[in-house]
XYZ file of C-alpha atoms in Angstrom:
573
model
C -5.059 -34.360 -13.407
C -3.539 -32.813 -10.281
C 0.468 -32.712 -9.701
C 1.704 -35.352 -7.369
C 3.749 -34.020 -4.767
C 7.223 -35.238 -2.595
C 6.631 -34.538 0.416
C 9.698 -35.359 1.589
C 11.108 -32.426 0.302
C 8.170 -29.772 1.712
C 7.818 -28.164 4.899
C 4.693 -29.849 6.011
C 6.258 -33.193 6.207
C 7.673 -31.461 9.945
C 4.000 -32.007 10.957
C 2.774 -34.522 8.659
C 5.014 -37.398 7.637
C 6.638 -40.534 10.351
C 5.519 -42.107 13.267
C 6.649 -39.121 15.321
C 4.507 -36.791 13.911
C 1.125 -39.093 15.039
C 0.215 -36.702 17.926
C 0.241 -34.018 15.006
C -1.883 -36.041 12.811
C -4.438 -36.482 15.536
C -5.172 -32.663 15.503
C -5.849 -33.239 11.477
C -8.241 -36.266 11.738
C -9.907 -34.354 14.568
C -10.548 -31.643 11.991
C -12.268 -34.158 9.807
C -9.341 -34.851 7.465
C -8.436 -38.154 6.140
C -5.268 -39.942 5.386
C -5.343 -38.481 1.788
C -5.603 -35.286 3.063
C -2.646 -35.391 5.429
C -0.541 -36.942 2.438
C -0.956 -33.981 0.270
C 0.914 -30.544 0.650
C -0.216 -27.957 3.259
C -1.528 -24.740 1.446
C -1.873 -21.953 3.897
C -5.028 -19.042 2.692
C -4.511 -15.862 4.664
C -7.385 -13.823 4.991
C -7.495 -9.949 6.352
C -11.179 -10.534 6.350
C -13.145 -9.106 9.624
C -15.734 -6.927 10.218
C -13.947 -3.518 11.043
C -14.972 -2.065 7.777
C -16.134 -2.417 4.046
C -12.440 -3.174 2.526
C -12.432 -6.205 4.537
C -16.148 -7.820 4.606
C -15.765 -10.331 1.602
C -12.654 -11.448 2.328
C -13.287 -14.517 3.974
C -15.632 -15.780 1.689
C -13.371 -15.243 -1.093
C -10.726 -17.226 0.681
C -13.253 -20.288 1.291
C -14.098 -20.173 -2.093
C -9.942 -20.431 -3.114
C -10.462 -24.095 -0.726
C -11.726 -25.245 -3.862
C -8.798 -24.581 -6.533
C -6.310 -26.176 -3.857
C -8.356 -29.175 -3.440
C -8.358 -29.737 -7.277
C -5.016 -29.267 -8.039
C -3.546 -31.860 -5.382
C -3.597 -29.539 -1.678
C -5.202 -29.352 1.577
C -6.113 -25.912 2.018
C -5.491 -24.373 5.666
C -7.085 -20.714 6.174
C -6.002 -18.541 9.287
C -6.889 -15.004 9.877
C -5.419 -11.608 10.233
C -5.801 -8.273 11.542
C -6.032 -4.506 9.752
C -6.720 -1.817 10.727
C -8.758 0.175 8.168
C -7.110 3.910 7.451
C -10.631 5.627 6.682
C -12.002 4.730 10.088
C -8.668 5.350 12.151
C -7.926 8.536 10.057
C -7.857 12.302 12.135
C -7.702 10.998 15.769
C -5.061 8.814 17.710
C -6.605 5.373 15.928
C -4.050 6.178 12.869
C -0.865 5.399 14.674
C -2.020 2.122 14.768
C -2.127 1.903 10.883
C 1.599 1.487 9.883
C 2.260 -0.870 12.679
C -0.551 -3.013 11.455
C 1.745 -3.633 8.329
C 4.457 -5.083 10.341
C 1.968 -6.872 12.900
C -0.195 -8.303 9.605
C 3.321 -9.442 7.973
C 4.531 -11.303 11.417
C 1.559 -12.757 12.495
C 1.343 -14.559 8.984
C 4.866 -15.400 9.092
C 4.674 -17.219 12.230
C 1.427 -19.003 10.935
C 3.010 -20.678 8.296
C 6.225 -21.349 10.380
C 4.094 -22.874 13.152
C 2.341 -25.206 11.064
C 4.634 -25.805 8.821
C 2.723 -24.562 5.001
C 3.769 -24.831 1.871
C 3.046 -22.443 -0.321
C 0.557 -19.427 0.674
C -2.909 -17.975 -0.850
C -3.433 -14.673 0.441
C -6.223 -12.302 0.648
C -6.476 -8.618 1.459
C -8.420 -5.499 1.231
C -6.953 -2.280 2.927
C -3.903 -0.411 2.627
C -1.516 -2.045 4.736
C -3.286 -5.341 4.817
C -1.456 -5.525 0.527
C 2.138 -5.047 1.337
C 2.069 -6.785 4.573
C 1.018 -9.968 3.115
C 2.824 -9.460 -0.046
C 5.843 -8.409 2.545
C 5.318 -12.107 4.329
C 5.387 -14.215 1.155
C 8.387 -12.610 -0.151
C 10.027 -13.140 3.983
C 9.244 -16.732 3.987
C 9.638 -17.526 0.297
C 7.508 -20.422 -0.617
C 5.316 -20.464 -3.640
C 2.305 -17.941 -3.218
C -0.115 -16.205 -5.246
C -1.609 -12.286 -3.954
C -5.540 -11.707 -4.402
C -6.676 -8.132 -3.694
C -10.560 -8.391 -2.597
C -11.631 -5.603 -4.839
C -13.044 -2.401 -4.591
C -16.248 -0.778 -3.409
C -18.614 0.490 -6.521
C -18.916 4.171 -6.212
C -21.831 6.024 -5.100
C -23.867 8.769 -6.485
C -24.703 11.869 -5.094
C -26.101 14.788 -7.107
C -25.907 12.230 -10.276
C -22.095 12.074 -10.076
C -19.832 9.233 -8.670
C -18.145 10.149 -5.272
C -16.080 8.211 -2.837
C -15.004 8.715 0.793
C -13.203 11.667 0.337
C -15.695 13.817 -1.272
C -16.854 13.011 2.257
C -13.764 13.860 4.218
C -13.846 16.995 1.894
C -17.501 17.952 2.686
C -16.642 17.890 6.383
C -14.393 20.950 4.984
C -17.058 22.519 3.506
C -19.281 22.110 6.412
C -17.066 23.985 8.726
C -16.348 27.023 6.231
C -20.311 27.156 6.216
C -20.514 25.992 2.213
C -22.279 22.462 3.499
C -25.377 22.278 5.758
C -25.494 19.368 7.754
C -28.583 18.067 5.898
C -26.106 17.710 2.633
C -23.265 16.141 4.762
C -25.267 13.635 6.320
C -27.099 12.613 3.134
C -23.602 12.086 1.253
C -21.932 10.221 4.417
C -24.946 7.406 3.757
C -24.635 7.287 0.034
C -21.014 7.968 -0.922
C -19.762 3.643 -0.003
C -22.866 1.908 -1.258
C -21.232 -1.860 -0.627
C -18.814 -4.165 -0.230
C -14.933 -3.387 -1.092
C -12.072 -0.873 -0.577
C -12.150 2.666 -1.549
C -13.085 3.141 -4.986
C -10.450 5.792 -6.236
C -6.382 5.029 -7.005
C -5.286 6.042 -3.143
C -3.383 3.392 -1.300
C -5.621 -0.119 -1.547
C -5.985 0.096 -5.750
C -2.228 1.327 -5.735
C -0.883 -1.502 -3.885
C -3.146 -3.823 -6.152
C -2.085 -2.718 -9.065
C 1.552 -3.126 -8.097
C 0.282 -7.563 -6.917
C 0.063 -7.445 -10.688
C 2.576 -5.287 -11.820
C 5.288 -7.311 -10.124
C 3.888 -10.566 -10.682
C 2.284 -11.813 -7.487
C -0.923 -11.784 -8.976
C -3.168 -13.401 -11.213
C -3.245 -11.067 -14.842
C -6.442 -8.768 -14.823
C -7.753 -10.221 -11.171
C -7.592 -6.914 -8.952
C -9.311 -4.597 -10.382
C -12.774 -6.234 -10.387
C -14.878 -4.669 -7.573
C -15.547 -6.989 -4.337
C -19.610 -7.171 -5.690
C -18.726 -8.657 -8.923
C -18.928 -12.899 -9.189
C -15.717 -12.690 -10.825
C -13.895 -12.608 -7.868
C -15.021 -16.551 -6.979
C -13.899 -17.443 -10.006
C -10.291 -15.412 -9.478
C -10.341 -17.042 -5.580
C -10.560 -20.422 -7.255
C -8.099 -19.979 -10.147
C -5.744 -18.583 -7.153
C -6.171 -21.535 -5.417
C -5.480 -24.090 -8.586
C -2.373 -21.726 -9.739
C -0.330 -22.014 -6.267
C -0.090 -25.836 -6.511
C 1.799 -25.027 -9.914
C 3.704 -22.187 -8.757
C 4.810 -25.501 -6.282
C 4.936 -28.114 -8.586
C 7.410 -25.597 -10.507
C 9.395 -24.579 -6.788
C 8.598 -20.925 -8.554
C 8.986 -18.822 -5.592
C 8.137 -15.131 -4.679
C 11.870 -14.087 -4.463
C 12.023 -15.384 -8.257
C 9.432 -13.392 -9.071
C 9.973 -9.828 -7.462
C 13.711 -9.423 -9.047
C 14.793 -5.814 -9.163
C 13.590 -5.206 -12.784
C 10.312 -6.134 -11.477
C 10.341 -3.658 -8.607
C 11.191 -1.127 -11.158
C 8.287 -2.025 -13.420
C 5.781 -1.543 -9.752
C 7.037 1.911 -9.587
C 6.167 2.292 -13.362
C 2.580 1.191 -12.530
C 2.595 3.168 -9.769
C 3.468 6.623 -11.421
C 1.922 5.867 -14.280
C -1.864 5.600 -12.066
C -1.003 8.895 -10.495
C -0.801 6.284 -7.596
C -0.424 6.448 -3.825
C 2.904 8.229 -2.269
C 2.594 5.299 0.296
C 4.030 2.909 -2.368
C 7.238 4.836 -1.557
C 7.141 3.456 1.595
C 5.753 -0.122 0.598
C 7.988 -1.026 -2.302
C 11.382 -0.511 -0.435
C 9.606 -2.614 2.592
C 8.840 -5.341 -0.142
C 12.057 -5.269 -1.525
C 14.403 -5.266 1.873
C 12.204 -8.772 2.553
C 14.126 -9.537 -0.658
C 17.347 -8.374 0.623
C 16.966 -5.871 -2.691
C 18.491 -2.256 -2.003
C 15.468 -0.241 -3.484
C 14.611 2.544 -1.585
C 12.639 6.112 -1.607
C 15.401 7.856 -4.198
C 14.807 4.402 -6.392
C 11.440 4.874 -6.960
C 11.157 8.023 -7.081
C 13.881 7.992 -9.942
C 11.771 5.644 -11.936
C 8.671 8.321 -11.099
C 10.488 11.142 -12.659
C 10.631 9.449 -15.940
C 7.407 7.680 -16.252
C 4.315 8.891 -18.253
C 1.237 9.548 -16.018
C -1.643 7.868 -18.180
C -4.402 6.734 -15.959
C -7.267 9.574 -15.751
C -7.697 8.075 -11.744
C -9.302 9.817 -8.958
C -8.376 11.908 -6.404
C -6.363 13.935 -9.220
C -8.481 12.434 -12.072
C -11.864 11.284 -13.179
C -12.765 7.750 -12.528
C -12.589 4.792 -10.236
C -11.392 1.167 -10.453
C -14.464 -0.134 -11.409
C -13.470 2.160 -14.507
C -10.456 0.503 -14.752
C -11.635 -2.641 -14.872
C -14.125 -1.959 -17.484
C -11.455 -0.270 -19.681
C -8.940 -3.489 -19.814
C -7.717 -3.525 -16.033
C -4.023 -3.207 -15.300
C -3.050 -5.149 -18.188
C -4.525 -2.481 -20.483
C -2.469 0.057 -19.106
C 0.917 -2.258 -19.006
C 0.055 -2.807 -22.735
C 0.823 0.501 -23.482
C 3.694 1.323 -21.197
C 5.257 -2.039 -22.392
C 4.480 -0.685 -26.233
C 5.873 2.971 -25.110
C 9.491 0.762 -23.261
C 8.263 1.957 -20.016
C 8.167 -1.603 -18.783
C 11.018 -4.596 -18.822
C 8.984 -7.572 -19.957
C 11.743 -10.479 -18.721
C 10.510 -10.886 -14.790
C 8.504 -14.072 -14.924
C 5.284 -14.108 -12.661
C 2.985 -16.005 -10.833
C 1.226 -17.321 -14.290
C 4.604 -19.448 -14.889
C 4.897 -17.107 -18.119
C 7.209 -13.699 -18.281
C 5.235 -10.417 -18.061
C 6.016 -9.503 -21.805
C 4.138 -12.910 -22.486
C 0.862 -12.125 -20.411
C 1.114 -8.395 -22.263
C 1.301 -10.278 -25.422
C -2.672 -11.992 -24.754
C -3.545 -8.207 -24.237
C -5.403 -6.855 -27.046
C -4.934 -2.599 -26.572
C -9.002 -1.040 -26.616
C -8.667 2.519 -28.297
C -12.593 3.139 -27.110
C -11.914 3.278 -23.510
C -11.648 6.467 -21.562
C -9.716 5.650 -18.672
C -6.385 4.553 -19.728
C -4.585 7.252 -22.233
C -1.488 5.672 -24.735
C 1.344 6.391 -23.968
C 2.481 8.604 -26.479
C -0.198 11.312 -25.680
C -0.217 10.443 -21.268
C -2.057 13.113 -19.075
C 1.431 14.558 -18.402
C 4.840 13.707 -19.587
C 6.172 12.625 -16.296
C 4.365 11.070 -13.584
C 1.866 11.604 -11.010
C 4.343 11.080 -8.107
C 7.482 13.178 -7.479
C 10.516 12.859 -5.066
C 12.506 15.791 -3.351
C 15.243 16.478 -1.709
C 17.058 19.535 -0.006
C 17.885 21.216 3.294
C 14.757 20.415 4.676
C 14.685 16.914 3.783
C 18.309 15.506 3.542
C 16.828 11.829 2.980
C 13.776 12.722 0.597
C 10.322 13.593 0.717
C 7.646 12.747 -1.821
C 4.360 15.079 -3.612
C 2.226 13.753 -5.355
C 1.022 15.965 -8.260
C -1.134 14.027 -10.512
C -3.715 16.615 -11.303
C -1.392 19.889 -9.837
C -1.609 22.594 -12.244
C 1.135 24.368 -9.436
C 4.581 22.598 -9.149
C 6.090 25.235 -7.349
C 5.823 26.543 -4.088
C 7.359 29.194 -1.145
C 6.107 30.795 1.651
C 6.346 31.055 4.940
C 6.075 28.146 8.000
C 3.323 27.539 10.064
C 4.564 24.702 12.520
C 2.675 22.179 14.579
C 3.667 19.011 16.600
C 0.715 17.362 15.925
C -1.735 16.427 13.293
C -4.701 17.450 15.705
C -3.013 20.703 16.610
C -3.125 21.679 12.604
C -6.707 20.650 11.933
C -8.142 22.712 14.984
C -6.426 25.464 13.214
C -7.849 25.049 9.904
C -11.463 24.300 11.138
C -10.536 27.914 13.185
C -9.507 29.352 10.023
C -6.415 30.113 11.510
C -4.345 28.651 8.321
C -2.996 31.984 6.386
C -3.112 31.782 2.573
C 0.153 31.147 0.982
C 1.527 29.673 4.024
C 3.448 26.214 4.316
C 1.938 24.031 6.877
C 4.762 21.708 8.546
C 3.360 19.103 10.891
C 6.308 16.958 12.559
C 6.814 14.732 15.217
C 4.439 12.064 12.968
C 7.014 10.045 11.568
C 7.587 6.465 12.083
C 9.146 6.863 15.454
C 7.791 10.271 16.611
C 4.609 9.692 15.845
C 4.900 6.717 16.638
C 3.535 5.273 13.347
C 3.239 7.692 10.873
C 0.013 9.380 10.642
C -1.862 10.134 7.235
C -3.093 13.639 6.959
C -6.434 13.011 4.999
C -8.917 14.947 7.915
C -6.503 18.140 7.505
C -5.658 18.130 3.816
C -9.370 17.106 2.996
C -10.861 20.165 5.590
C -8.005 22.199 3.479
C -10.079 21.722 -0.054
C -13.388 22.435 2.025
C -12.416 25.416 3.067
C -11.350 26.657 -0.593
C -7.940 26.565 0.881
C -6.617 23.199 -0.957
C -4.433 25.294 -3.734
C -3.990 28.065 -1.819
C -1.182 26.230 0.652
C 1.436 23.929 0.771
C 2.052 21.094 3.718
C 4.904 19.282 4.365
C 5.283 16.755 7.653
C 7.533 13.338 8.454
C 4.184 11.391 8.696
C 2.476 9.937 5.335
C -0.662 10.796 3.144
C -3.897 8.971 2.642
C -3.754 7.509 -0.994
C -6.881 10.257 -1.025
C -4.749 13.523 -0.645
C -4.854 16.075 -3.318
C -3.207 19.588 -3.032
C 0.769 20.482 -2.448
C 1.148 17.924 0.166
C 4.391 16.671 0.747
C 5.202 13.932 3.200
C 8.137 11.404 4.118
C 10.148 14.166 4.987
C 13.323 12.443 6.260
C 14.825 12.177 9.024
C 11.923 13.190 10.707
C 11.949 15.095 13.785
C 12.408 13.160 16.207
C 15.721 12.192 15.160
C 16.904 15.425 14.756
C 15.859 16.324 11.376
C 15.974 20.050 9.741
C 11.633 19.710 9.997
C 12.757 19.784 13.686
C 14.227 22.757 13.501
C 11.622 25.135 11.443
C 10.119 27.853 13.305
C 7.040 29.746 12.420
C 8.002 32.746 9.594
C 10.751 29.976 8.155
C 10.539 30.608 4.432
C 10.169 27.571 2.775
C 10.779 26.805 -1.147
C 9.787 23.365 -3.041
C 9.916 22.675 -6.701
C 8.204 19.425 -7.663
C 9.636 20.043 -11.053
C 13.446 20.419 -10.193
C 12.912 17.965 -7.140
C 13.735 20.462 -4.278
C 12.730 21.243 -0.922
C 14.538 23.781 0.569
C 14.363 25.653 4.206
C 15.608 29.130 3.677
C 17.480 29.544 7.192
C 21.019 30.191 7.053
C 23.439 27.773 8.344
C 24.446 29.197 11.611
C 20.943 29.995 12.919
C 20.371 26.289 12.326
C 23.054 25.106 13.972
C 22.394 27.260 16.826
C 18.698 25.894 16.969
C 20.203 22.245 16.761
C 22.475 23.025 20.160
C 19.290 24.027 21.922
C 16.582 21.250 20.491
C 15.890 18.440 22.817
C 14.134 15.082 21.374
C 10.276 15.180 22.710
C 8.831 12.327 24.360
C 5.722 10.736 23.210
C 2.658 9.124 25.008
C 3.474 6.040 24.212
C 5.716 4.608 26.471
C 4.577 0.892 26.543
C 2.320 -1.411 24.454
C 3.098 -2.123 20.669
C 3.409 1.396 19.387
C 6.399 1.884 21.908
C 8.127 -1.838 20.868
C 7.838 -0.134 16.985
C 9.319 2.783 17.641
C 11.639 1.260 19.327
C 12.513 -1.202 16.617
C 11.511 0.862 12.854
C 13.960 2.130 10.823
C 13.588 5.813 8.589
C 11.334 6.215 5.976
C 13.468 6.308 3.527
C 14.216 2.472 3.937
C 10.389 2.277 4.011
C 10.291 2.062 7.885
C 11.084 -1.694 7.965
C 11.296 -2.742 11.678
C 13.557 -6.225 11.096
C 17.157 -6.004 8.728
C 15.641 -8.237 5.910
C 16.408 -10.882 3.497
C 20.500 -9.413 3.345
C 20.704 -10.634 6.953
C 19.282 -14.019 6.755
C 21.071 -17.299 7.456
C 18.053 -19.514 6.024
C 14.846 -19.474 4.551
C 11.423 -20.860 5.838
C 10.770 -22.620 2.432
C 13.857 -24.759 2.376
C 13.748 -25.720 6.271
């Protein structure tokens, strides 16, 4: 039987309930809705679905399906759309400084749904990269009851009777240009390499940021890590869809959910995967829509000291279909729980704590994927932070699958991404060199580039080991090699990564957590009288209103001040 409802004491009765709101209720019945209908609360199913790429294709019919949980646990589901934009197609040109905006614009543009119409509680769907923290971002902003449902993953393809995913492509394009790859090859792995429907296949930012909906409770146990082909996911849309009218039957709301200890148990996950460095930059987003101080030197303190375990591509072996098939995230938080890597208290979407999901968990020796945690891949895990004279507030490396942790040599500078892949495809890059690309950051960019065209045309080229690169923009979840990014504060505020001139000898230690510009003190404060902030091509439009308005990376380049600076809360209006 489904819970009855007050809705007296919901949002939607602003648009629902008194003889006031009839002109409202004539917009429902025009929609085909009856009395019964109206009466009940107002679920709201956000969907990132669209056509721009594979991530994103099933979306929408996953979130139709969800229409039918609602419906039989007592709510009238209401489904509105949102944007992305989808890394792997914007990636290597001027498309990618649209990417980390599209966080903040996909986190508004559902917030001001569901305060327009007045929702109560929130279903939402997403597929790639940003499209997971910026919805996760806007249930924990507006607070009402909501449950997070990744789309899945793409199946990998086969090429030369081994799995590969985009970035064996992005890497081939490497190859190509050293003259390692005819064309013939590249062209018949570009068709083959994302066979379907879903997100990319290996842990880079998408799986990452799904395996931290679970991890931290917005999401349903074991739902994320089935690919977007499989007919599980209907049934995980429609369980979605029944769960959220308990999660508001019990008032159990997001900012219950992600507590602190909760957080810390994402960044667990996160290590522990050999996961994305972009969760560096997602988590203290999530958390400042808490009003939770967790930023880039939190999680990368938790990364330190946390076990890397899952054998995931781009530093391991498999893919989340893998995953899935060896126990899912669950399997792995068995384990870590088992090992006291994980606090089990935070209670999650399910109603129960996380210790009590772990506890239906049954731990499958037999499976591959995920190691125990007494005998992980490495002892510590696959995501490091640093900090030194080059980067004052933090950088971050990831080094699941590094057999080198250490690193100096001398700069090779560039102001733009595009400036430092010309001179790799011109094999112009000098082994044992530190590439430093600036002026990407959040502001100077604007919007943070990833780097996966140069780092992936790096491994072509045989050169992937052979250098480090360091820059104020971001990663793809995809990057392999010594690639550090984050570096804060970023150049066009000033920062030391402003001030590095080609022949700069550079030293970083991923072990000891250090990044250090060998330039003495004076010389830098004699380049820091004669540096002038750049201007960048974007001097209207949205990417000038975000730099205008984001905040370092460190913070996780939040463009608003957060839950600390609110004076109410959309769910209790």
């Amino acid at each position: 039987m489904a819970n009855q409802f007050d809705k007296s004491r919901l949002p939607s009765r602003h648009v629902s309930v008194g003889p006031e709101r009839a002109p409202h209720r004539s917009y429902y019945y025009a929609m085909g809705m009856t009395e019964e209908d109206i009466a009940r609360p107002f679920v709201a199913i956000a969907s990132a679905g669209n056509d721009s790429a594979p991530c994103n294709t099933t979306l929408n019919p996953q979130a139709d399906i969800c229409r039918q949980g609602v419906i039989e646990a007592g709510g009238t589901p209401r489904r509105f759309n949102t944007i992305t934009v989808t890394d792997g197609i914007a990636m290597g040109h001027q498309g990618m400084k649209s990417s980390l905006v599209s966080r903040e614009v996909i986190a508004d543009s559902i917030e001001l749904s569901v305060r327009g119409h007045s929702y109560d509680a929130l279903v939402g769907f997403a597929g790639c990269d940003k499209s997971l923290p910026g919805m996760m971002m806007a249930m924990l902003r507006l607070n009402v009851p909501s449950i997070f449902v990744y789309g899945g993953s793409i199946l990998p393809g086969r090429f030369h009777d081994k799995d590969v995913t985009v970035v064996d492509v992005f890497e081939a394009v490497g190859q190509h240009a050293a003259g390692n790859c005819a064309l013939q090859e590249l062209t018949e792995l570009e068709k083959v390499a994302c066979p379907g429907h879903g997100a990319c296949g290996g842990q880079f930012t998408a799986n990452t940021m799904a395996c931290v909906g679970e991890a931290i409770g917005l999401s349903l146990p074991n739902s994320n890590m089935a690919p977007a082909p499989y007919k599980s996911r209907e049934e995980i849309a429609i369980a979605a869809g029944r769960q959220v009218m308990e999660l508001l039957a019990l008032n159990l709301r997001p900012r219950d959910i992600c507590t602190r200890a909760a957080f810390e148990n994402a960044a667990r996950v996160v290590a522990a995967t050999g996961g994305s460095t972009n969760a560096a930059l997602h988590l203290p987003a999530m958390a400042s829509e808490c009003g939770i101080e967790f930023d880039l030197f939190d999680v990368a303190e938790i990364f330190k000291s946390t076990p890397y375990i899952a054998d995931l591509k781009p530093g391991g072996r498999y893919v989340a279909k893998d995953m899935y098939e060896a126990g899912g995230v669950y399997m792995l938080m068995k384990t870590m729980l088992d090992g006291g890597f994980l606090d089990p208290s935070p209670i999650t979407c399910t109603g129960k704590t996380l210790g009590e999901n772990i506890e239906e968990v049954t731990w499958n020796p037999d499976q591959k994927v995920i190691y125990d945690i007494k005998t992980p891949i490495t002892p510590t895990g696959g995501v490091v932070g640093l900090k030194g004279t080059l980067a004052p507030d933090g950088a971050i490396v990831k080094v699941a699958g590094m057999k080198r942790l250490q690193f100096s040599g001398p700069a090779q500078v560039f102001d733009c991404e595009e400036d430092a892949f010309a001179a790799v495809e011109q094999r112009k890059i000098v082994e044992g060199s530190v590439i430093v690309i600036r002026y990407e950051g959040p502001k100077g960019g604007p919007g943070m580039r990833e780097m996966l065209s140069t780092t992936a045309a790096l491994y072509g080229l045989g050169m992937g080991e052979k250098v480090a690169l360091i820059t104020d923009g971001r990663f793809s979840g995809g990057t392999r090699g010594f690639c550090i990014g984050h570096v804060g504060p970023e150049a066009a505020d000033g920062g030391p990564i402003a001030l590095v001139e080609d022949g700069d000898m550079i030293a970083i230690d991923a072990s000891a957590g250090t990044i250090e510009l060998m330039v003495e003190p004076d010389v830098l404060d004699e380049r820091r009288r004669a540096w002038q902030p750049r201007m960048n091509d974007y001097q209207a439009g949205a990417l000038w209103k975000y730099a205008q308005l984001v905040g370092p990376a460190v913070k996780g380049a939040v463009t608003h001040p957060g839950a600390k600076a609110e004076t109410h809360v959309y769910a209790d209006i």
